[in-house]
mmCIF file of C-alpha atoms in Angstrom:
data_model
loop_
_atom_site.group_PDB
_atom_site.id
_atom_site.type_symbol
_atom_site.label_atom_id
_atom_site.label_comp_id
_atom_site.label_asym_id
_atom_site.label_seq_id
_atom_site.Cartn_x
_atom_site.Cartn_y
_atom_site.Cartn_z
ATOM 1 C CA MET U 1 17.183 2.112 -14.752
ATOM 2 C CA SER U 2 20.724 3.181 -15.497
ATOM 3 C CA GLY U 3 22.337 6.523 -16.104
ATOM 4 C CA GLY U 4 24.005 9.227 -14.089
ATOM 5 C CA ASN U 5 21.260 11.860 -14.074
ATOM 6 C CA ASP U 6 19.431 11.788 -10.769
ATOM 7 C CA GLY U 7 16.547 13.868 -12.080
ATOM 8 C CA PRO U 8 15.008 17.337 -11.795
ATOM 9 C CA LEU U 9 14.803 17.223 -7.986
ATOM 10 C CA ALA U 10 18.513 16.554 -7.433
ATOM 11 C CA GLY U 11 19.669 18.678 -4.482
ATOM 12 C CA LEU U 12 16.258 18.601 -2.777
ATOM 13 C CA ARG U 13 16.111 17.075 0.719
ATOM 14 C CA VAL U 14 12.945 15.296 1.887
ATOM 15 C CA LEU U 15 12.184 13.894 5.341
ATOM 16 C CA ASP U 16 9.674 11.059 5.047
ATOM 17 C CA ALA U 17 8.169 10.577 8.503
ATOM 18 C CA SER U 18 5.020 8.935 7.138
ATOM 19 C CA THR U 19 3.816 5.337 7.157
ATOM 20 C CA ILE U 20 1.466 3.110 5.144
ATOM 21 C CA LEU U 21 1.011 3.989 2.166
ATOM 22 C CA ALA U 22 0.219 7.377 0.612
ATOM 23 C CA GLY U 23 2.999 9.389 2.271
ATOM 24 C CA PRO U 24 5.737 6.864 1.513
ATOM 25 C CA LEU U 25 4.604 6.797 -2.122
ATOM 26 C CA VAL U 26 4.925 10.595 -2.338
ATOM 27 C CA ALA U 27 8.484 10.271 -1.048
ATOM 28 C CA GLN U 28 9.202 7.403 -3.444
ATOM 29 C CA VAL U 29 8.170 9.506 -6.442
ATOM 30 C CA LEU U 30 10.235 12.483 -5.263
ATOM 31 C CA GLY U 31 13.216 10.211 -4.655
ATOM 32 C CA ASP U 32 12.846 8.577 -8.063
ATOM 33 C CA PHE U 33 13.332 11.987 -9.647
ATOM 34 C CA GLY U 34 16.427 12.912 -7.704
ATOM 35 C CA ALA U 35 15.418 14.102 -4.235
ATOM 36 C CA GLU U 36 17.526 12.941 -1.309
ATOM 37 C CA VAL U 37 14.970 11.186 0.889
ATOM 38 C CA ILE U 38 15.635 10.423 4.546
ATOM 39 C CA LYS U 39 13.130 7.926 5.907
ATOM 40 C CA ILE U 40 12.348 8.592 9.586
ATOM 41 C CA GLU U 41 11.011 5.478 11.324
ATOM 42 C CA HIS U 42 10.132 4.435 14.843
ATOM 43 C CA PRO U 43 13.342 2.768 16.088
ATOM 44 C CA GLY U 44 11.491 -0.282 17.372
ATOM 45 C CA ARG U 45 8.592 -0.831 14.985
ATOM 46 C CA GLY U 46 9.728 0.822 11.798
ATOM 47 C CA ASP U 47 7.242 1.652 9.072
ATOM 48 C CA GLY U 48 4.414 -0.879 8.975
ATOM 49 C CA MET U 49 5.066 -1.206 5.245
ATOM 50 C CA ARG U 50 7.967 -3.468 6.190
ATOM 51 C CA GLY U 51 5.407 -6.067 7.257
ATOM 52 C CA HIS U 52 3.069 -5.716 4.283
ATOM 53 C CA GLY U 53 2.982 -8.209 1.456
ATOM 54 C CA LEU U 54 5.130 -11.201 0.658
ATOM 55 C CA ALA U 55 8.766 -11.763 1.614
ATOM 56 C CA LYS U 56 11.663 -13.734 0.191
ATOM 57 C CA ASP U 57 14.442 -14.916 2.513
ATOM 58 C CA ASP U 58 12.873 -12.739 5.230
ATOM 59 C CA GLN U 59 13.232 -9.684 2.979
ATOM 60 C CA PRO U 60 9.926 -7.793 2.494
ATOM 61 C CA LEU U 61 9.531 -7.355 -1.252
ATOM 62 C CA TRP U 62 7.101 -4.414 -1.276
ATOM 63 C CA TRP U 63 9.482 -2.544 1.016
ATOM 64 C CA LYS U 64 12.269 -2.961 -1.518
ATOM 65 C CA MET U 65 10.141 -0.934 -3.922
ATOM 66 C CA ILE U 66 8.316 1.642 -1.774
ATOM 67 C CA ALA U 67 11.496 2.530 0.172
ATOM 68 C CA ARG U 68 13.803 2.703 -2.834
ATOM 69 C CA ASN U 69 16.056 5.763 -2.977
ATOM 70 C CA LYS U 70 15.467 6.390 0.753
ATOM 71 C CA ARG U 71 18.110 6.415 3.452
ATOM 72 C CA THR U 72 16.705 5.135 6.733
ATOM 73 C CA VAL U 73 17.009 6.644 10.210
ATOM 74 C CA GLY U 74 15.486 5.093 13.328
ATOM 75 C CA LEU U 75 14.284 8.029 15.459
ATOM 76 C CA TYR U 76 11.552 8.228 18.120
ATOM 77 C CA LEU U 77 9.848 11.606 17.825
ATOM 78 C CA GLY U 78 7.805 11.134 20.994
ATOM 79 C CA ASP U 79 10.916 11.581 23.126
ATOM 80 C CA PRO U 80 11.999 15.232 23.596
ATOM 81 C CA ALA U 81 15.530 14.369 22.519
ATOM 82 C CA GLY U 82 14.200 12.675 19.396
ATOM 83 C CA ALA U 83 11.917 15.614 18.654
ATOM 84 C CA GLU U 84 14.843 18.020 18.963
ATOM 85 C CA ILE U 85 16.879 15.968 16.506
ATOM 86 C CA PHE U 86 13.960 15.944 14.078
ATOM 87 C CA ARG U 87 13.684 19.712 14.414
ATOM 88 C CA LYS U 88 17.349 20.046 13.494
ATOM 89 C CA LEU U 89 16.892 17.747 10.516
ATOM 90 C CA ALA U 90 13.830 19.693 9.356
ATOM 91 C CA ALA U 91 15.920 22.868 9.407
ATOM 92 C CA THR U 92 18.068 21.278 6.676
ATOM 93 C CA ALA U 93 15.142 19.959 4.614
ATOM 94 C CA ASP U 94 13.020 21.299 1.774
ATOM 95 C CA VAL U 95 10.052 18.981 2.361
ATOM 96 C CA VAL U 96 8.692 17.055 5.347
ATOM 97 C CA ILE U 97 6.030 14.385 4.836
ATOM 98 C CA GLU U 98 3.987 13.096 7.789
ATOM 99 C CA ASN U 99 0.722 11.227 8.338
ATOM 100 C CA PHE U 100 0.248 11.312 12.110
ATOM 101 C CA ARG U 101 -3.160 12.083 13.570
ATOM 102 C CA PRO U 102 -3.890 15.836 13.504
ATOM 103 C CA GLY U 103 -2.250 17.548 16.477
ATOM 104 C CA THR U 104 0.445 14.914 16.999
ATOM 105 C CA LEU U 105 3.326 16.979 15.645
ATOM 106 C CA GLU U 106 2.111 19.937 17.682
ATOM 107 C CA ARG U 107 2.039 17.805 20.828
ATOM 108 C CA TRP U 108 5.673 16.923 20.235
ATOM 109 C CA GLY U 109 6.584 20.579 19.721
ATOM 110 C CA LEU U 110 7.044 20.058 15.981
ATOM 111 C CA GLY U 111 4.140 22.008 14.501
ATOM 112 C CA TYR U 112 4.603 23.970 11.315
ATOM 113 C CA ASP U 113 4.917 27.201 13.283
ATOM 114 C CA VAL U 114 7.990 25.781 15.015
ATOM 115 C CA LEU U 115 9.528 24.105 11.971
ATOM 116 C CA SER U 116 8.966 27.084 9.677
ATOM 117 C CA ALA U 117 10.440 29.489 12.235
ATOM 118 C CA ASP U 118 13.701 27.583 11.785
ATOM 119 C CA ASN U 119 13.201 27.094 8.046
ATOM 120 C CA PRO U 120 10.782 29.545 6.339
ATOM 121 C CA GLY U 121 11.086 27.729 3.020
ATOM 122 C CA LEU U 122 9.966 24.376 4.426
ATOM 123 C CA ILE U 123 7.051 22.569 2.785
ATOM 124 C CA LEU U 124 5.110 20.315 5.165
ATOM 125 C CA LEU U 125 2.855 17.746 3.513
ATOM 126 C CA ARG U 126 0.307 16.422 6.006
ATOM 127 C CA VAL U 127 -1.474 13.261 4.863
ATOM 128 C CA THR U 128 -4.530 12.036 6.766
ATOM 129 C CA GLY U 129 -7.689 10.117 6.060
ATOM 130 C CA PHE U 130 -10.060 13.043 6.532
ATOM 131 C CA GLY U 131 -7.934 16.190 6.687
ATOM 132 C CA GLN U 132 -6.677 18.417 9.484
ATOM 133 C CA SER U 133 -10.105 19.799 10.460
ATOM 134 C CA GLY U 134 -13.774 18.871 10.475
ATOM 135 C CA PRO U 135 -15.786 16.372 12.535
ATOM 136 C CA TYR U 136 -13.883 13.339 11.206
ATOM 137 C CA ALA U 137 -10.382 14.771 11.552
ATOM 138 C CA SER U 138 -9.466 12.728 14.618
ATOM 139 C CA ARG U 139 -10.878 9.442 13.332
ATOM 140 C CA PRO U 140 -8.476 6.644 12.422
ATOM 141 C CA ALA U 141 -8.702 6.096 8.691
ATOM 142 C CA PHE U 142 -7.333 3.753 6.079
ATOM 143 C CA GLY U 143 -7.759 3.652 2.319
ATOM 144 C CA THR U 144 -10.492 1.039 2.636
ATOM 145 C CA LEU U 145 -12.734 3.512 4.445
ATOM 146 C CA VAL U 146 -12.416 6.242 1.833
ATOM 147 C CA GLU U 147 -12.725 3.745 -1.009
ATOM 148 C CA SER U 148 -16.074 2.984 0.577
ATOM 149 C CA MET U 149 -17.095 6.603 1.244
ATOM 150 C CA SER U 150 -15.904 8.033 -2.077
ATOM 151 C CA GLY U 151 -18.463 6.182 -4.186
ATOM 152 C CA PHE U 152 -15.867 3.798 -5.617
ATOM 153 C CA ALA U 153 -17.187 0.703 -3.833
ATOM 154 C CA HIS U 154 -20.774 1.688 -4.608
ATOM 155 C CA LEU U 155 -19.981 1.709 -8.337
ATOM 156 C CA THR U 156 -17.802 -1.394 -8.394
ATOM 157 C CA GLY U 157 -19.122 -4.934 -8.770
ATOM 158 C CA ALA U 158 -22.030 -6.702 -10.402
ATOM 159 C CA PRO U 159 -25.410 -4.916 -10.400
ATOM 160 C CA ASP U 160 -26.969 -7.627 -8.234
ATOM 161 C CA GLY U 161 -23.888 -8.110 -6.035
ATOM 162 C CA PRO U 162 -22.397 -6.268 -3.069
ATOM 163 C CA PRO U 163 -20.287 -3.109 -3.256
ATOM 164 C CA THR U 164 -16.742 -4.200 -4.045
ATOM 165 C CA LEU U 165 -13.470 -2.935 -2.602
ATOM 166 C CA PRO U 166 -10.200 -3.011 -4.558
ATOM 167 C CA ALA U 167 -7.659 -5.752 -3.894
ATOM 168 C CA PHE U 168 -4.873 -3.190 -3.500
ATOM 169 C CA GLY U 169 -4.244 0.228 -1.942
ATOM 170 C CA LEU U 170 -6.141 2.266 -4.517
ATOM 171 C CA ALA U 171 -7.039 5.339 -2.453
ATOM 172 C CA ASP U 172 -3.572 5.561 -0.918
ATOM 173 C CA SER U 173 -1.896 5.180 -4.298
ATOM 174 C CA ILE U 174 -4.002 7.887 -5.923
ATOM 175 C CA ALA U 175 -3.339 10.167 -2.951
ATOM 176 C CA GLY U 176 0.381 9.419 -3.149
ATOM 177 C CA MET U 177 0.588 10.541 -6.752
ATOM 178 C CA ALA U 178 -1.589 13.576 -5.978
ATOM 179 C CA GLY U 179 0.716 14.416 -3.074
ATOM 180 C CA ALA U 180 3.759 14.406 -5.334
ATOM 181 C CA ALA U 181 1.970 16.908 -7.584
ATOM 182 C CA ALA U 182 1.024 19.057 -4.585
ATOM 183 C CA VAL U 183 4.623 19.191 -3.357
ATOM 184 C CA SER U 184 5.796 20.122 -6.849
ATOM 185 C CA MET U 185 3.310 23.012 -6.910
ATOM 186 C CA ALA U 186 4.500 24.224 -3.527
ATOM 187 C CA LEU U 187 8.104 24.080 -4.706
ATOM 188 C CA PHE U 188 7.143 26.101 -7.789
ATOM 189 C CA GLN U 189 5.494 28.716 -5.587
ATOM 190 C CA ARG U 190 8.579 28.812 -3.360
ATOM 191 C CA GLU U 191 10.651 29.691 -6.422
ATOM 192 C CA LYS U 192 8.511 32.827 -6.708
ATOM 193 C CA ASP U 193 8.487 34.086 -3.129
ATOM 194 C CA GLY U 194 10.946 31.954 -1.147
ATOM 195 C CA ARG U 195 8.308 30.776 1.308
ATOM 196 C CA GLY U 196 7.177 27.269 2.131
ATOM 197 C CA GLN U 197 3.700 26.212 3.219
ATOM 198 C CA GLU U 198 1.593 23.473 4.768
ATOM 199 C CA ILE U 199 -0.305 21.122 2.466
ATOM 200 C CA ASP U 200 -3.396 19.400 3.886
ATOM 201 C CA LEU U 201 -3.940 16.217 1.837
ATOM 202 C CA ASP U 202 -6.763 13.886 2.820
ATOM 203 C CA LEU U 203 -7.188 10.455 1.240
ATOM 204 C CA LEU U 204 -10.809 11.098 0.313
ATOM 205 C CA SER U 205 -10.363 14.029 -2.084
ATOM 206 C CA PRO U 206 -8.196 12.360 -4.776
ATOM 207 C CA ILE U 207 -10.309 9.219 -5.092
ATOM 208 C CA MET U 208 -13.521 11.286 -5.125
ATOM 209 C CA THR U 209 -12.072 13.056 -8.152
ATOM 210 C CA ALA U 210 -11.012 9.762 -9.752
ATOM 211 C CA VAL U 211 -14.502 8.260 -9.349
ATOM 212 C CA GLY U 212 -15.864 10.887 -11.734
ATOM 213 C CA PRO U 213 -19.029 12.983 -12.072
ATOM 214 C CA GLY U 214 -21.234 11.243 -9.491
ATOM 215 C CA VAL U 215 -21.390 14.284 -7.205
ATOM 216 C CA ILE U 216 -22.541 16.677 -9.914
ATOM 217 C CA TYR U 217 -25.065 14.104 -11.154
ATOM 218 C CA ALA U 218 -26.498 13.801 -7.659
ATOM 219 C CA ASP U 219 -26.553 17.567 -7.190
ATOM 220 C CA GLN U 220 -28.060 18.536 -10.519
ATOM 221 C CA LEU U 221 -30.204 15.520 -11.415
ATOM 222 C CA GLY U 222 -30.870 13.808 -8.100
ATOM 223 C CA VAL U 223 -29.413 10.655 -9.647
ATOM 224 C CA ASP U 224 -27.062 8.174 -7.993
ATOM 225 C CA GLN U 225 -25.084 6.083 -10.448
ATOM 226 C CA GLN U 226 -25.489 2.342 -9.973
ATOM 227 C CA ARG U 227 -23.197 -0.645 -10.373
ATOM 228 C CA THR U 228 -22.919 -1.906 -13.928
ATOM 229 C CA GLY U 229 -20.318 -4.646 -13.543
ATOM 230 C CA ASN U 230 -17.826 -4.468 -16.398
ATOM 231 C CA ARG U 231 -20.263 -2.569 -18.554
ATOM 232 C CA SER U 232 -20.463 1.195 -18.905
ATOM 233 C CA LEU U 233 -23.381 3.599 -19.163
ATOM 234 C CA ASN U 234 -21.317 5.638 -21.619
ATOM 235 C CA ASN U 235 -20.477 3.135 -24.339
ATOM 236 C CA ALA U 236 -20.976 -0.421 -25.611
ATOM 237 C CA PRO U 237 -19.623 -2.910 -26.298
ATOM 238 C CA ARG U 238 -17.515 -2.472 -23.169
ATOM 239 C CA ASN U 239 -16.837 -5.590 -21.130
ATOM 240 C CA THR U 240 -14.478 -8.475 -20.522
ATOM 241 C CA TYR U 241 -14.846 -11.505 -22.761
ATOM 242 C CA ARG U 242 -13.522 -15.051 -22.427
ATOM 243 C CA THR U 243 -11.488 -16.519 -25.283
ATOM 244 C CA ALA U 244 -11.548 -20.093 -26.528
ATOM 245 C CA ASP U 245 -8.316 -20.926 -24.696
ATOM 246 C CA GLY U 246 -9.576 -19.698 -21.332
ATOM 247 C CA HIS U 247 -8.054 -16.210 -21.268
ATOM 248 C CA TRP U 248 -9.890 -12.908 -20.930
ATOM 249 C CA VAL U 249 -9.718 -9.721 -22.983
ATOM 250 C CA ALA U 250 -11.231 -6.286 -22.390
ATOM 251 C CA ILE U 251 -12.868 -4.041 -24.976
ATOM 252 C CA SER U 252 -13.882 -0.398 -24.850
ATOM 253 C CA THR U 253 -15.605 1.576 -27.610
ATOM 254 C CA SER U 254 -15.522 5.099 -26.188
ATOM 255 C CA ALA U 255 -14.888 6.361 -29.726
ATOM 256 C CA ASP U 256 -17.769 5.758 -32.140
ATOM 257 C CA SER U 257 -15.336 4.860 -34.915
ATOM 258 C CA ILE U 258 -13.905 2.050 -32.772
ATOM 259 C CA ALA U 259 -17.409 0.708 -32.149
ATOM 260 C CA ARG U 260 -18.014 0.548 -35.893
ATOM 261 C CA ARG U 261 -14.754 -1.328 -36.457
ATOM 262 C CA VAL U 262 -15.495 -3.829 -33.688
ATOM 263 C CA LEU U 263 -18.959 -4.745 -34.971
ATOM 264 C CA THR U 264 -17.667 -4.999 -38.516
ATOM 265 C CA LEU U 265 -14.872 -7.298 -37.356
ATOM 266 C CA VAL U 266 -17.204 -9.637 -35.468
ATOM 267 C CA GLY U 267 -19.489 -9.981 -38.481
ATOM 268 C CA HIS U 268 -22.415 -7.709 -37.642
ATOM 269 C CA PRO U 269 -22.002 -4.522 -39.679
ATOM 270 C CA GLU U 270 -25.775 -4.266 -40.020
ATOM 271 C CA VAL U 271 -26.172 -2.836 -36.509
ATOM 272 C CA ILE U 272 -23.996 0.133 -37.452
ATOM 273 C CA GLU U 273 -26.928 1.453 -39.493
ATOM 274 C CA GLU U 274 -29.282 1.409 -36.506
ATOM 275 C CA PRO U 275 -30.130 4.958 -35.306
ATOM 276 C CA TRP U 276 -29.233 4.010 -31.717
ATOM 277 C CA PHE U 277 -25.690 3.016 -32.746
ATOM 278 C CA ALA U 278 -24.732 6.645 -33.281
ATOM 279 C CA THR U 279 -23.738 7.455 -29.684
ATOM 280 C CA GLY U 280 -22.078 5.544 -26.875
ATOM 281 C CA ARG U 281 -24.900 6.158 -24.419
ATOM 282 C CA GLN U 282 -27.492 4.841 -26.860
ATOM 283 C CA ARG U 283 -25.357 1.799 -27.615
ATOM 284 C CA ALA U 284 -25.103 1.120 -23.880
ATOM 285 C CA GLN U 285 -28.883 0.664 -23.840
ATOM 286 C CA HIS U 286 -28.404 -2.268 -26.243
ATOM 287 C CA ALA U 287 -25.463 -3.823 -24.406
ATOM 288 C CA ASP U 288 -27.033 -7.286 -24.228
ATOM 289 C CA LEU U 289 -27.252 -7.490 -28.004
ATOM 290 C CA LEU U 290 -23.780 -6.092 -28.662
ATOM 291 C CA ASP U 291 -22.127 -8.166 -25.941
ATOM 292 C CA GLY U 292 -23.729 -11.242 -27.433
ATOM 293 C CA TYR U 293 -22.276 -10.556 -30.859
ATOM 294 C CA VAL U 294 -18.804 -9.719 -29.547
ATOM 295 C CA GLY U 295 -18.718 -12.468 -26.919
ATOM 296 C CA GLU U 296 -19.699 -15.173 -29.418
ATOM 297 C CA TRP U 297 -16.987 -14.126 -31.863
ATOM 298 C CA ILE U 298 -14.268 -13.883 -29.207
ATOM 299 C CA GLY U 299 -15.332 -17.119 -27.539
ATOM 300 C CA ALA U 300 -14.622 -19.021 -30.738
ATOM 301 C CA ARG U 301 -11.008 -17.818 -30.978
ATOM 302 C CA THR U 302 -7.817 -17.958 -28.943
ATOM 303 C CA ARG U 303 -6.487 -14.870 -27.201
ATOM 304 C CA ASP U 304 -3.657 -14.492 -29.708
ATOM 305 C CA GLU U 305 -6.102 -14.727 -32.599
ATOM 306 C CA VAL U 306 -8.380 -12.118 -31.027
ATOM 307 C CA LEU U 307 -5.568 -9.676 -30.284
ATOM 308 C CA ARG U 308 -4.120 -10.047 -33.790
ATOM 309 C CA ALA U 309 -7.493 -9.544 -35.496
ATOM 310 C CA PHE U 310 -8.351 -6.479 -33.424
ATOM 311 C CA GLU U 311 -4.960 -4.934 -34.134
ATOM 312 C CA GLU U 312 -5.338 -5.513 -37.865
ATOM 313 C CA ALA U 313 -8.828 -3.951 -37.755
ATOM 314 C CA GLY U 314 -7.622 -0.899 -35.813
ATOM 315 C CA ALA U 315 -9.998 -1.746 -32.949
ATOM 316 C CA ALA U 316 -9.182 -1.371 -29.263
ATOM 317 C CA VAL U 317 -8.597 -4.466 -27.139
ATOM 318 C CA GLY U 318 -6.426 -5.356 -24.175
ATOM 319 C CA PRO U 319 -5.548 -8.676 -22.550
ATOM 320 C CA VAL U 320 -6.481 -9.210 -18.907
ATOM 321 C CA TYR U 321 -3.015 -9.924 -17.547
ATOM 322 C CA LYS U 322 -1.698 -11.572 -14.444
ATOM 323 C CA PRO U 323 1.472 -9.820 -13.167
ATOM 324 C CA SER U 324 3.643 -12.626 -14.530
ATOM 325 C CA GLU U 325 2.252 -11.945 -18.015
ATOM 326 C CA LEU U 326 2.746 -8.203 -17.637
ATOM 327 C CA LEU U 327 6.454 -8.831 -17.090
ATOM 328 C CA GLU U 328 6.720 -10.381 -20.562
ATOM 329 C CA ASP U 329 4.601 -7.906 -22.535
ATOM 330 C CA PRO U 330 6.536 -6.403 -25.482
ATOM 331 C CA GLN U 331 5.203 -2.860 -24.910
ATOM 332 C CA VAL U 332 6.092 -3.007 -21.222
ATOM 333 C CA ARG U 333 9.570 -4.131 -22.231
ATOM 334 C CA ALA U 334 9.947 -1.521 -24.955
ATOM 335 C CA LEU U 335 9.121 1.351 -22.590
ATOM 336 C CA GLU U 336 11.006 -0.253 -19.688
ATOM 337 C CA LEU U 337 7.933 0.058 -17.473
ATOM 338 C CA VAL U 338 9.498 -2.696 -15.388
ATOM 339 C CA THR U 339 13.185 -2.326 -14.580
ATOM 340 C CA THR U 340 15.853 -4.478 -12.967
ATOM 341 C CA VAL U 341 17.606 -3.154 -9.860
ATOM 342 C CA ASP U 342 20.492 -4.754 -7.976
ATOM 343 C CA ASP U 343 19.601 -5.451 -4.348
ATOM 344 C CA PRO U 344 22.288 -6.306 -1.767
ATOM 345 C CA ASP U 345 20.102 -8.989 -0.183
ATOM 346 C CA LEU U 346 18.348 -10.594 -3.142
ATOM 347 C CA GLY U 347 20.488 -9.751 -6.149
ATOM 348 C CA PRO U 348 18.778 -8.506 -9.343
ATOM 349 C CA ILE U 349 15.075 -7.807 -8.750
ATOM 350 C CA ARG U 350 12.415 -6.441 -11.070
ATOM 351 C CA MET U 351 9.974 -3.734 -10.057
ATOM 352 C CA GLN U 352 7.882 -0.966 -11.597
ATOM 353 C CA ASN U 353 9.976 1.795 -13.107
ATOM 354 C CA LEU U 354 9.522 5.552 -12.712
ATOM 355 C CA LEU U 355 6.046 6.953 -13.351
ATOM 356 C CA TRP U 356 7.017 8.981 -16.422
ATOM 357 C CA ARG U 357 9.937 9.470 -18.787
ATOM 358 C CA MET U 358 11.600 12.897 -18.891
ATOM 359 C CA GLY U 359 13.831 13.694 -21.849
ATOM 360 C CA ARG U 360 16.539 15.775 -20.159
ATOM 361 C CA THR U 361 16.280 14.858 -16.467
ATOM 362 C CA PRO U 362 14.978 11.312 -16.324
ATOM 363 C CA GLY U 363 15.727 10.360 -12.721
ATOM 364 C CA ARG U 364 16.654 6.826 -11.702
ATOM 365 C CA ILE U 365 16.431 4.144 -9.035
ATOM 366 C CA ARG U 366 19.691 4.436 -7.137
ATOM 367 C CA PHE U 367 19.091 1.688 -4.561
ATOM 368 C CA THR U 368 16.341 -0.461 -3.081
ATOM 369 C CA GLY U 369 14.660 -0.264 0.335
ATOM 370 C CA ARG U 370 17.142 -0.594 3.185
ATOM 371 C CA ALA U 371 17.208 -2.076 6.681
ATOM 372 C CA LEU U 372 15.772 -0.050 9.568
ATOM 373 C CA GLY U 373 18.342 2.441 10.825
ATOM 374 C CA ALA U 374 20.885 1.644 8.126
ATOM 375 C CA ASP U 375 21.827 5.315 7.770
ATOM 376 C CA THR U 376 21.240 6.647 11.295
ATOM 377 C CA ASP U 377 24.897 7.198 12.138
ATOM 378 C CA ALA U 378 25.704 8.712 8.755
ATOM 379 C CA VAL U 379 22.801 11.183 8.838
ATOM 380 C CA LEU U 380 22.839 12.125 12.529
ATOM 381 C CA GLY U 381 26.565 11.817 13.122
ATOM 382 C CA ASP U 382 28.420 12.650 9.939
ATOM 383 C CA GLU U 383 25.898 15.142 8.539
ATOM 384 C CA LEU U 384 24.078 16.616 11.549
ATOM 385 C CA GLY U 385 27.210 16.579 13.702
ATOM 386 C CA LEU U 386 25.983 14.687 16.764
ATOM 387 C CA PRO U 387 28.990 13.200 18.606
ATOM 388 C CA ALA U 388 29.421 9.436 18.824
ATOM 389 C CA GLU U 389 28.916 9.366 22.590
ATOM 390 C CA GLU U 390 25.570 11.172 22.257
ATOM 391 C CA LEU U 391 24.442 8.714 19.596
ATOM 392 C CA ALA U 392 25.439 5.818 21.840
ATOM 393 C CA ALA U 393 23.454 7.276 24.752
ATOM 394 C CA LEU U 394 20.400 7.837 22.576
ATOM 395 C CA ARG U 395 20.671 4.316 21.233
ATOM 396 C CA GLU U 396 20.860 2.964 24.774
ATOM 397 C CA ARG U 397 17.555 4.725 25.541
ATOM 398 C CA ASP U 398 15.942 3.421 22.311
ATOM 399 C CA VAL U 399 15.516 6.962 20.981
ATOM 400 C CA ILE U 400 17.479 6.040 17.882
ATOM 401 C CA ARG U 401 18.424 2.859 16.099
#
């Protein structure tokens, strides 16, 4: 993304002391929209995200994206000297993001009481699996565990198959976007009274919300939703269907008018007159019949023919893409949902663009993820004022990198 406007958060300083994956995503979003993000990493290990996913020429590709717009500082907070440096950095920051086990910052002398005494306007976002309190607070947790506990896995998969986990960091990603919203709310409140605050973000809450009304169903009706595969209890036809040339498309008929158009298109307008066709939930009880009609029609045509016919009929359909196909989609290109960024190691690389498009303050990707400690001297020396000999001594002791 090009342009000189760094976004609505220009002038905001964020310390990202978090690791895999929700916290770093919060910082990525804030950085995309103009915040100056300083990534604090263990000087020896770095963020584990550096070792996640595929690499090209020994360059971790996911890191290039998740650490974009972040300057990197190698700093060991478990050493008193490192903790003191972090405290000084936090005094210059607007937001600190961390995802250590509850009590870890306090053990290092970096609890919110200490940090906010130096900087009353500081916002501290604390990301954990299960929150800062409660019987599970001290448990190690990853997104997989809360994807399981939230009801997502229970609802995902074929009715006669096992619960199914996502093939990507779903819970962390949802929490990351929720965390960016939470920080924005805290910043808005700070505009009113000048005071910062702690934010306790667990991974479980956002995905529980995303899963939908299962909790209220269980509470009020004593009903647990069950797996339905690619079908829905709320509408039909709703499924994935294979085309004649071996591709897949997805259909949803959440709107009754769309359902009528789909069945007319596939040559079965007679079912529209059935009393049960009037609502999505009633149609879902006849999913076998409707899927048969739709699947037979789609199976006799190529993907391009199906997509063109649905578009002409004003019916809703979407291709099941592989990432390589997504890169070439005309709508993705028109909205620049994927953008090209120059990387010093790999040259031009494509990655997902910013999450939304703002008319006056659009934000931008200024640079890709950097090497561990690439900005340590600039941040600690030039900006924080630590003398070169002190930096050398700290580096000798592996407190910084």
